[in-house]
JSON list of C-alpha atoms in Angstrom, two decimals:
[
{"chain": "N", "resi": 1, "resn": "MET", "atom": "CA", "xyz": [-25.66, 17.75, -72.55]},
{"chain": "N", "resi": 2, "resn": "THR", "atom": "CA", "xyz": [-22.29, 16.40, -73.63]},
{"chain": "N", "resi": 3, "resn": "LEU", "atom": "CA", "xyz": [-19.11, 16.68, -71.59]},
{"chain": "N", "resi": 4, "resn": "THR", "atom": "CA", "xyz": [-17.67, 19.17, -74.11]},
{"chain": "N", "resi": 5, "resn": "GLU", "atom": "CA", "xyz": [-20.79, 21.36, -73.98]},
{"chain": "N", "resi": 6, "resn": "SER", "atom": "CA", "xyz": [-20.76, 21.32, -70.18]},
{"chain": "N", "resi": 7, "resn": "ILE", "atom": "CA", "xyz": [-17.07, 22.26, -70.03]},
{"chain": "N", "resi": 8, "resn": "ASP", "atom": "CA", "xyz": [-17.60, 25.11, -72.51]},
{"chain": "N", "resi": 9, "resn": "LEU", "atom": "CA", "xyz": [-20.48, 26.53, -70.44]},
{"chain": "N", "resi": 10, "resn": "THR", "atom": "CA", "xyz": [-18.43, 26.21, -67.26]},
{"chain": "N", "resi": 11, "resn": "LEU", "atom": "CA", "xyz": [-15.43, 27.93, -68.89]},
{"chain": "N", "resi": 12, "resn": "LYS", "atom": "CA", "xyz": [-17.63, 30.82, -70.00]},
{"chain": "N", "resi": 13, "resn": "THR", "atom": "CA", "xyz": [-18.78, 31.31, -66.39]},
{"chain": "N", "resi": 14, "resn": "LEU", "atom": "CA", "xyz": [-15.23, 31.15, -64.99]},
{"chain": "N", "resi": 15, "resn": "ARG", "atom": "CA", "xyz": [-13.84, 33.56, -67.57]},
{"chain": "N", "resi": 16, "resn": "SER", "atom": "CA", "xyz": [-16.58, 36.08, -66.80]},
{"chain": "N", "resi": 17, "resn": "GLY", "atom": "CA", "xyz": [-15.78, 36.03, -63.08]},
{"chain": "N", "resi": 18, "resn": "GLY", "atom": "CA", "xyz": [-18.66, 33.75, -62.11]},
{"chain": "N", "resi": 19, "resn": "ILE", "atom": "CA", "xyz": [-19.04, 31.09, -59.43]},
{"chain": "N", "resi": 20, "resn": "ILE", "atom": "CA", "xyz": [-19.50, 27.43, -60.37]},
{"chain": "N", "resi": 21, "resn": "LEU", "atom": "CA", "xyz": [-20.83, 24.42, -58.50]},
{"chain": "N", "resi": 22, "resn": "TYR", "atom": "CA", "xyz": [-18.90, 21.43, -59.81]},
{"chain": "N", "resi": 23, "resn": "PRO", "atom": "CA", "xyz": [-17.77, 17.85, -59.13]},
{"chain": "N", "resi": 24, "resn": "THR", "atom": "CA", "xyz": [-14.17, 17.19, -58.10]},
{"chain": "N", "resi": 25, "resn": "ASP", "atom": "CA", "xyz": [-12.18, 14.05, -57.30]},
{"chain": "N", "resi": 26, "resn": "THR", "atom": "CA", "xyz": [-13.34, 14.36, -53.66]},
{"chain": "N", "resi": 27, "resn": "VAL", "atom": "CA", "xyz": [-16.62, 16.19, -52.96]},
{"chain": "N", "resi": 28, "resn": "TRP", "atom": "CA", "xyz": [-18.69, 18.81, -54.83]},
{"chain": "N", "resi": 29, "resn": "GLY", "atom": "CA", "xyz": [-17.06, 22.20, -54.78]},
{"chain": "N", "resi": 30, "resn": "LEU", "atom": "CA", "xyz": [-17.77, 25.87, -55.19]},
{"chain": "N", "resi": 31, "resn": "GLY", "atom": "CA", "xyz": [-15.21, 27.30, -57.54]},
{"chain": "N", "resi": 32, "resn": "CYS", "atom": "CA", "xyz": [-13.96, 30.28, -59.48]},
{"chain": "N", "resi": 33, "resn": "ASP", "atom": "CA", "xyz": [-10.83, 31.45, -61.27]},
{"chain": "N", "resi": 34, "resn": "ALA", "atom": "CA", "xyz": [-8.23, 31.51, -58.48]},
{"chain": "N", "resi": 35, "resn": "THR", "atom": "CA", "xyz": [-6.53, 34.53, -60.06]},
{"chain": "N", "resi": 36, "resn": "ASN", "atom": "CA", "xyz": [-9.70, 36.66, -60.01]},
{"chain": "N", "resi": 37, "resn": "SER", "atom": "CA", "xyz": [-9.97, 38.58, -56.72]},
{"chain": "N", "resi": 38, "resn": "ASP", "atom": "CA", "xyz": [-13.57, 39.69, -57.31]},
{"chain": "N", "resi": 39, "resn": "ALA", "atom": "CA", "xyz": [-14.69, 36.11, -57.95]},
{"chain": "N", "resi": 40, "resn": "VAL", "atom": "CA", "xyz": [-12.87, 34.87, -54.83]},
{"chain": "N", "resi": 41, "resn": "ASN", "atom": "CA", "xyz": [-14.61, 37.57, -52.78]},
{"chain": "N", "resi": 42, "resn": "LYS", "atom": "CA", "xyz": [-17.98, 36.39, -54.14]},
{"chain": "N", "resi": 43, "resn": "ILE", "atom": "CA", "xyz": [-17.30, 32.86, -52.84]},
{"chain": "N", "resi": 44, "resn": "ILE", "atom": "CA", "xyz": [-16.28, 34.20, -49.43]},
{"chain": "N", "resi": 45, "resn": "GLU", "atom": "CA", "xyz": [-19.55, 36.15, -49.20]},
{"chain": "N", "resi": 46, "resn": "LEU", "atom": "CA", "xyz": [-21.67, 33.28, -50.53]},
{"chain": "N", "resi": 47, "resn": "LYS", "atom": "CA", "xyz": [-20.29, 30.78, -48.02]},
{"chain": "N", "resi": 48, "resn": "GLY", "atom": "CA", "xyz": [-20.16, 33.22, -45.14]},
{"chain": "N", "resi": 49, "resn": "ARG", "atom": "CA", "xyz": [-16.46, 32.45, -44.62]},
{"chain": "N", "resi": 50, "resn": "SER", "atom": "CA", "xyz": [-13.97, 34.42, -42.60]},
{"chain": "N", "resi": 51, "resn": "HIS", "atom": "CA", "xyz": [-11.82, 36.64, -44.83]},
{"chain": "N", "resi": 52, "resn": "ASN", "atom": "CA", "xyz": [-8.60, 35.22, -43.35]},
{"chain": "N", "resi": 53, "resn": "GLN", "atom": "CA", "xyz": [-9.27, 31.59, -44.35]},
{"chain": "N", "resi": 54, "resn": "SER", "atom": "CA", "xyz": [-7.39, 30.36, -47.39]},
{"chain": "N", "resi": 55, "resn": "PHE", "atom": "CA", "xyz": [-8.68, 27.95, -50.03]},
{"chain": "N", "resi": 56, "resn": "ILE", "atom": "CA", "xyz": [-7.67, 24.73, -51.75]},
{"chain": "N", "resi": 57, "resn": "LEU", "atom": "CA", "xyz": [-6.87, 25.24, -55.43]},
{"chain": "N", "resi": 58, "resn": "LEU", "atom": "CA", "xyz": [-7.04, 22.65, -58.19]},
{"chain": "N", "resi": 59, "resn": "VAL", "atom": "CA", "xyz": [-4.65, 22.26, -61.13]},
{"chain": "N", "resi": 60, "resn": "ASP", "atom": "CA", "xyz": [-4.41, 19.55, -63.78]},
{"chain": "N", "resi": 61, "resn": "ASP", "atom": "CA", "xyz": [-0.62, 19.25, -63.84]},
{"chain": "N", "resi": 62, "resn": "VAL", "atom": "CA", "xyz": [2.30, 19.80, -61.46]},
{"chain": "N", "resi": 63, "resn": "LYS", "atom": "CA", "xyz": [3.88, 22.15, -64.04]},
{"chain": "N", "resi": 64, "resn": "GLN", "atom": "CA", "xyz": [1.08, 24.64, -63.38]},
{"chain": "N", "resi": 65, "resn": "ILE", "atom": "CA", "xyz": [2.01, 24.78, -59.68]},
{"chain": "N", "resi": 66, "resn": "GLU", "atom": "CA", "xyz": [5.48, 26.04, -60.60]},
{"chain": "N", "resi": 67, "resn": "HIS", "atom": "CA", "xyz": [3.96, 29.24, -62.00]},
{"chain": "N", "resi": 68, "resn": "TYR", "atom": "CA", "xyz": [2.21, 30.14, -58.74]},
{"chain": "N", "resi": 69, "resn": "ILE", "atom": "CA", "xyz": [4.81, 29.48, -56.05]},
{"chain": "N", "resi": 70, "resn": "GLU", "atom": "CA", "xyz": [8.35, 30.80, -55.64]},
{"chain": "N", "resi": 71, "resn": "GLN", "atom": "CA", "xyz": [10.10, 27.44, -55.35]},
{"chain": "N", "resi": 72, "resn": "LEU", "atom": "CA", "xyz": [8.62, 23.96, -55.66]},
{"chain": "N", "resi": 73, "resn": "PRO", "atom": "CA", "xyz": [10.28, 21.61, -53.13]},
{"chain": "N", "resi": 74, "resn": "ASP", "atom": "CA", "xyz": [11.78, 18.63, -55.00]},
{"chain": "N", "resi": 75, "resn": "ILE", "atom": "CA", "xyz": [9.87, 16.12, -52.90]},
{"chain": "N", "resi": 76, "resn": "ALA", "atom": "CA", "xyz": [6.57, 17.51, -54.22]},
{"chain": "N", "resi": 77, "resn": "TYR", "atom": "CA", "xyz": [7.03, 15.76, -57.58]},
{"chain": "N", "resi": 78, "resn": "SER", "atom": "CA", "xyz": [7.49, 12.38, -55.92]},
{"chain": "N", "resi": 79, "resn": "LEU", "atom": "CA", "xyz": [4.58, 12.85, -53.50]},
{"chain": "N", "resi": 80, "resn": "ILE", "atom": "CA", "xyz": [2.19, 13.77, -56.31]},
{"chain": "N", "resi": 81, "resn": "GLU", "atom": "CA", "xyz": [3.39, 10.90, -58.50]},
{"chain": "N", "resi": 82, "resn": "VAL", "atom": "CA", "xyz": [3.04, 8.16, -55.87]},
{"chain": "N", "resi": 83, "resn": "SER", "atom": "CA", "xyz": [-0.23, 9.31, -54.28]},
{"chain": "N", "resi": 84, "resn": "ASP", "atom": "CA", "xyz": [-3.09, 7.00, -55.29]},
{"chain": "N", "resi": 85, "resn": "THR", "atom": "CA", "xyz": [-5.74, 9.05, -53.43]},
{"chain": "N", "resi": 86, "resn": "PRO", "atom": "CA", "xyz": [-6.51, 12.79, -53.63]},
{"chain": "N", "resi": 87, "resn": "LEU", "atom": "CA", "xyz": [-3.66, 14.70, -51.95]},
{"chain": "N", "resi": 88, "resn": "THR", "atom": "CA", "xyz": [-3.63, 18.43, -51.24]},
{"chain": "N", "resi": 89, "resn": "ILE", "atom": "CA", "xyz": [-0.20, 19.91, -50.58]},
{"chain": "N", "resi": 90, "resn": "ILE", "atom": "CA", "xyz": [0.39, 23.23, -48.82]},
{"chain": "N", "resi": 91, "resn": "TYR", "atom": "CA", "xyz": [3.32, 25.02, -50.44]},
{"chain": "N", "resi": 92, "resn": "PRO", "atom": "CA", "xyz": [5.37, 27.94, -49.10]},
{"chain": "N", "resi": 93, "resn": "GLY", "atom": "CA", "xyz": [5.97, 31.09, -51.14]},
{"chain": "N", "resi": 94, "resn": "ALA", "atom": "CA", "xyz": [2.70, 31.62, -53.02]},
{"chain": "N", "resi": 95, "resn": "ARG", "atom": "CA", "xyz": [2.81, 34.29, -55.73]},
{"chain": "N", "resi": 96, "resn": "SER", "atom": "CA", "xyz": [0.10, 36.92, -55.43]},
{"chain": "N", "resi": 97, "resn": "ILE", "atom": "CA", "xyz": [-1.15, 39.09, -58.29]},
{"chain": "N", "resi": 98, "resn": "THR", "atom": "CA", "xyz": [0.98, 42.20, -58.77]},
{"chain": "N", "resi": 99, "resn": "LEU", "atom": "CA", "xyz": [1.25, 44.85, -61.46]},
{"chain": "N", "resi": 100, "resn": "GLN", "atom": "CA", "xyz": [4.35, 43.04, -62.73]},
{"chain": "N", "resi": 101, "resn": "HIS", "atom": "CA", "xyz": [2.99, 39.51, -63.20]},
{"chain": "N", "resi": 102, "resn": "ASP", "atom": "CA", "xyz": [-0.06, 37.32, -62.88]},
{"chain": "N", "resi": 103, "resn": "GLY", "atom": "CA", "xyz": [-0.44, 35.36, -59.74]},
{"chain": "N", "resi": 104, "resn": "LEU", "atom": "CA", "xyz": [-3.10, 34.21, -57.32]},
{"chain": "N", "resi": 105, "resn": "ALA", "atom": "CA", "xyz": [-5.86, 36.31, -55.82]},
{"chain": "N", "resi": 106, "resn": "PRO", "atom": "CA", "xyz": [-4.52, 37.43, -52.41]},
{"chain": "N", "resi": 107, "resn": "LYS", "atom": "CA", "xyz": [-7.40, 35.86, -50.47]},
{"chain": "N", "resi": 108, "resn": "VAL", "atom": "CA", "xyz": [-6.61, 32.31, -51.67]},
{"chain": "N", "resi": 109, "resn": "ILE", "atom": "CA", "xyz": [-3.23, 32.64, -49.95]},
{"chain": "N", "resi": 110, "resn": "ALA", "atom": "CA", "xyz": [-2.90, 31.95, -46.22]},
{"chain": "N", "resi": 111, "resn": "PRO", "atom": "CA", "xyz": [-1.58, 34.73, -43.93]},
{"chain": "N", "resi": 112, "resn": "ASP", "atom": "CA", "xyz": [1.78, 32.89, -43.73]},
{"chain": "N", "resi": 113, "resn": "GLY", "atom": "CA", "xyz": [2.20, 33.06, -47.53]},
{"chain": "N", "resi": 114, "resn": "THR", "atom": "CA", "xyz": [1.36, 29.41, -48.19]},
{"chain": "N", "resi": 115, "resn": "VAL", "atom": "CA", "xyz": [-1.15, 28.03, -50.67]},
{"chain": "N", "resi": 116, "resn": "ALA", "atom": "CA", "xyz": [-2.91, 24.64, -50.76]},
{"chain": "N", "resi": 117, "resn": "ILE", "atom": "CA", "xyz": [-2.97, 22.99, -54.20]},
{"chain": "N", "resi": 118, "resn": "ARG", "atom": "CA", "xyz": [-4.13, 19.60, -55.45]},
{"chain": "N", "resi": 119, "resn": "VAL", "atom": "CA", "xyz": [-3.34, 18.03, -58.82]},
{"chain": "N", "resi": 120, "resn": "VAL", "atom": "CA", "xyz": [-6.77, 16.67, -59.65]},
{"chain": "N", "resi": 121, "resn": "GLN", "atom": "CA", "xyz": [-7.51, 13.39, -61.43]},
{"chain": "N", "resi": 122, "resn": "HIS", "atom": "CA", "xyz": [-11.26, 13.83, -62.03]},
{"chain": "N", "resi": 123, "resn": "PRO", "atom": "CA", "xyz": [-12.05, 13.69, -65.80]},
{"chain": "N", "resi": 124, "resn": "PHE", "atom": "CA", "xyz": [-14.36, 16.74, -65.80]},
{"chain": "N", "resi": 125, "resn": "CYS", "atom": "CA", "xyz": [-11.95, 18.83, -63.72]},
{"chain": "N", "resi": 126, "resn": "CYS", "atom": "CA", "xyz": [-8.91, 17.84, -65.76]},
{"chain": "N", "resi": 127, "resn": "GLN", "atom": "CA", "xyz": [-10.47, 18.90, -69.05]},
{"chain": "N", "resi": 128, "resn": "LEU", "atom": "CA", "xyz": [-11.84, 22.10, -67.54]},
{"chain": "N", "resi": 129, "resn": "LEU", "atom": "CA", "xyz": [-8.46, 23.06, -66.06]},
{"chain": "N", "resi": 130, "resn": "GLN", "atom": "CA", "xyz": [-6.58, 22.23, -69.26]},
{"chain": "N", "resi": 131, "resn": "LYS", "atom": "CA", "xyz": [-8.83, 24.60, -71.21]},
{"chain": "N", "resi": 132, "resn": "LEU", "atom": "CA", "xyz": [-8.84, 27.36, -68.57]},
{"chain": "N", "resi": 133, "resn": "GLY", "atom": "CA", "xyz": [-5.06, 27.26, -68.10]},
{"chain": "N", "resi": 134, "resn": "LYS", "atom": "CA", "xyz": [-5.31, 28.60, -64.51]},
{"chain": "N", "resi": 135, "resn": "PRO", "atom": "CA", "xyz": [-6.02, 27.11, -61.08]},
{"chain": "N", "resi": 136, "resn": "ILE", "atom": "CA", "xyz": [-9.57, 27.09, -59.79]},
{"chain": "N", "resi": 137, "resn": "VAL", "atom": "CA", "xyz": [-10.78, 27.45, -56.24]},
{"chain": "N", "resi": 138, "resn": "SER", "atom": "CA", "xyz": [-12.21, 24.31, -54.66]},
{"chain": "N", "resi": 139, "resn": "THR", "atom": "CA", "xyz": [-14.11, 24.87, -51.44]},
{"chain": "N", "resi": 140, "resn": "SER", "atom": "CA", "xyz": [-16.81, 22.48, -50.26]},
{"chain": "N", "resi": 141, "resn": "ALA", "atom": "CA", "xyz": [-20.29, 23.25, -51.61]},
{"chain": "N", "resi": 142, "resn": "ASN", "atom": "CA", "xyz": [-21.88, 24.28, -48.32]},
{"chain": "N", "resi": 143, "resn": "PHE", "atom": "CA", "xyz": [-22.54, 27.32, -46.17]},
{"chain": "N", "resi": 144, "resn": "THR", "atom": "CA", "xyz": [-19.97, 27.79, -43.38]},
{"chain": "N", "resi": 145, "resn": "GLY", "atom": "CA", "xyz": [-20.88, 25.71, -40.34]},
{"chain": "N", "resi": 146, "resn": "ILE", "atom": "CA", "xyz": [-22.95, 23.16, -42.31]},
{"chain": "N", "resi": 147, "resn": "PRO", "atom": "CA", "xyz": [-21.45, 19.71, -43.06]},
{"chain": "N", "resi": 148, "resn": "ALA", "atom": "CA", "xyz": [-19.87, 19.33, -46.50]},
{"chain": "N", "resi": 149, "resn": "PRO", "atom": "CA", "xyz": [-22.10, 17.50, -49.00]},
{"chain": "N", "resi": 150, "resn": "LEU", "atom": "CA", "xyz": [-20.82, 14.13, -50.17]},
{"chain": "N", "resi": 151, "resn": "THR", "atom": "CA", "xyz": [-22.92, 14.04, -53.35]},
{"chain": "N", "resi": 152, "resn": "PHE", "atom": "CA", "xyz": [-24.86, 16.52, -55.46]},
{"chain": "N", "resi": 153, "resn": "SER", "atom": "CA", "xyz": [-28.15, 15.52, -53.84]},
{"chain": "N", "resi": 154, "resn": "ASP", "atom": "CA", "xyz": [-26.75, 16.60, -50.44]},
{"chain": "N", "resi": 155, "resn": "ILE", "atom": "CA", "xyz": [-26.16, 20.21, -51.56]},
{"chain": "N", "resi": 156, "resn": "ASP", "atom": "CA", "xyz": [-28.47, 22.82, -50.03]},
{"chain": "N", "resi": 157, "resn": "PRO", "atom": "CA", "xyz": [-30.96, 23.94, -52.74]},
{"chain": "N", "resi": 158, "resn": "ASN", "atom": "CA", "xyz": [-30.50, 27.56, -51.57]},
{"chain": "N", "resi": 159, "resn": "LEU", "atom": "CA", "xyz": [-26.78, 27.32, -52.34]},
{"chain": "N", "resi": 160, "resn": "ARG", "atom": "CA", "xyz": [-27.49, 25.85, -55.79]},
{"chain": "N", "resi": 161, "resn": "LYS", "atom": "CA", "xyz": [-29.66, 28.87, -56.62]},
{"chain": "N", "resi": 162, "resn": "GLN", "atom": "CA", "xyz": [-26.92, 31.35, -55.74]},
{"chain": "N", "resi": 163, "resn": "VAL", "atom": "CA", "xyz": [-24.18, 30.14, -58.11]},
{"chain": "N", "resi": 164, "resn": "ASP", "atom": "CA", "xyz": [-23.76, 31.36, -61.68]},
{"chain": "N", "resi": 165, "resn": "HIS", "atom": "CA", "xyz": [-23.47, 27.87, -63.17]},
{"chain": "N", "resi": 166, "resn": "CYS", "atom": "CA", "xyz": [-24.14, 24.38, -61.85]},
{"chain": "N", "resi": 167, "resn": "VAL", "atom": "CA", "xyz": [-22.44, 21.49, -63.63]},
{"chain": "N", "resi": 168, "resn": "ASP", "atom": "CA", "xyz": [-24.71, 18.59, -64.57]},
{"chain": "N", "resi": 169, "resn": "PRO", "atom": "CA", "xyz": [-24.59, 15.95, -61.78]},
{"chain": "N", "resi": 170, "resn": "ALA", "atom": "CA", "xyz": [-24.18, 13.31, -64.51]},
{"chain": "N", "resi": 171, "resn": "PHE", "atom": "CA", "xyz": [-20.45, 14.18, -64.43]},
{"chain": "N", "resi": 172, "resn": "GLU", "atom": "CA", "xyz": [-20.13, 13.51, -60.68]},
{"chain": "N", "resi": 173, "resn": "ALA", "atom": "CA", "xyz": [-18.39, 10.11, -60.91]},
{"chain": "N", "resi": 174, "resn": "PRO", "atom": "CA", "xyz": [-15.71, 9.04, -59.99]},
{"chain": "N", "resi": 175, "resn": "ALA", "atom": "CA", "xyz": [-15.53, 11.28, -56.88]},
{"chain": "N", "resi": 176, "resn": "THR", "atom": "CA", "xyz": [-14.45, 9.67, -53.59]},
{"chain": "N", "resi": 177, "resn": "GLY", "atom": "CA", "xyz": [-17.13, 11.47, -51.55]},
{"chain": "N", "resi": 178, "resn": "LYS", "atom": "CA", "xyz": [-14.61, 12.40, -48.85]},
{"chain": "N", "resi": 179, "resn": "PRO", "atom": "CA", "xyz": [-12.12, 15.25, -48.40]},
{"chain": "N", "resi": 180, "resn": "SER", "atom": "CA", "xyz": [-8.54, 14.91, -49.58]},
{"chain": "N", "resi": 181, "resn": "SER", "atom": "CA", "xyz": [-5.56, 14.24, -47.38]},
{"chain": "N", "resi": 182, "resn": "ILE", "atom": "CA", "xyz": [-3.59, 17.42, -46.65]},
{"chain": "N", "resi": 183, "resn": "ILE", "atom": "CA", "xyz": [0.14, 17.74, -46.02]},
{"chain": "N", "resi": 184, "resn": "LYS", "atom": "CA", "xyz": [2.35, 20.80, -45.63]},
{"chain": "N", "resi": 185, "resn": "LEU", "atom": "CA", "xyz": [5.74, 20.98, -47.30]},
{"chain": "N", "resi": 186, "resn": "GLU", "atom": "CA", "xyz": [8.60, 23.09, -46.03]},
{"chain": "N", "resi": 187, "resn": "LEU", "atom": "CA", "xyz": [11.38, 24.28, -48.34]},
{"chain": "N", "resi": 188, "resn": "ASN", "atom": "CA", "xyz": [13.84, 22.01, -46.50]},
{"chain": "N", "resi": 189, "resn": "GLY", "atom": "CA", "xyz": [11.73, 18.99, -47.56]},
{"chain": "N", "resi": 190, "resn": "GLU", "atom": "CA", "xyz": [10.08, 18.49, -44.16]},
{"chain": "N", "resi": 191, "resn": "VAL", "atom": "CA", "xyz": [6.55, 17.07, -44.49]},
{"chain": "N", "resi": 192, "resn": "VAL", "atom": "CA", "xyz": [3.85, 17.81, -41.91]},
{"chain": "N", "resi": 193, "resn": "VAL", "atom": "CA", "xyz": [0.58, 15.84, -42.04]},
{"chain": "N", "resi": 194, "resn": "ILE", "atom": "CA", "xyz": [-2.40, 18.18, -41.56]},
{"chain": "N", "resi": 195, "resn": "ARG", "atom": "CA", "xyz": [-5.24, 15.81, -42.45]},
{"chain": "N", "resi": 196, "resn": "PRO", "atom": "CA", "xyz": [-4.47, 12.08, -42.97]}
]
């Protein structure tokens, strides 16, 4: 299967509210359209997660982040530009779906109104996100309480069977095999390191 064919199949699953198992720039992830509440709920149930845990979201460009938070702190642009390893940033003021405008599914947003977003550099993810035009959820491909898999071969076969689409492991490279660094940004520009 070609990269284009794989992306098209994955897009079809995301657009229909399905759950995907896919490679990212860090580890394999379970994902869905981050604006689809039903799909987000499916991931919560599949993983056995608490309903008050938020998620990391992936985008392909910093411009996309602007659509989903109230105000992007100026320092965010510089941090994203200079980071040479995967960096997840927690932003204040996430926009939830309302009748007036699109936004994020409420359960991807933390109770304090923040949202964790990473601008991804992985070739498969970048092309997928460009075509979808929305953020996707990225939570490690494991059941809650089980260590996160570093490669496709580490993923529990029972989990693989429960997703709607599994991306071909041929597109795994060049993942780092370890979680991203996480920092939290305050509107005043203060940076708090959550995970180095």
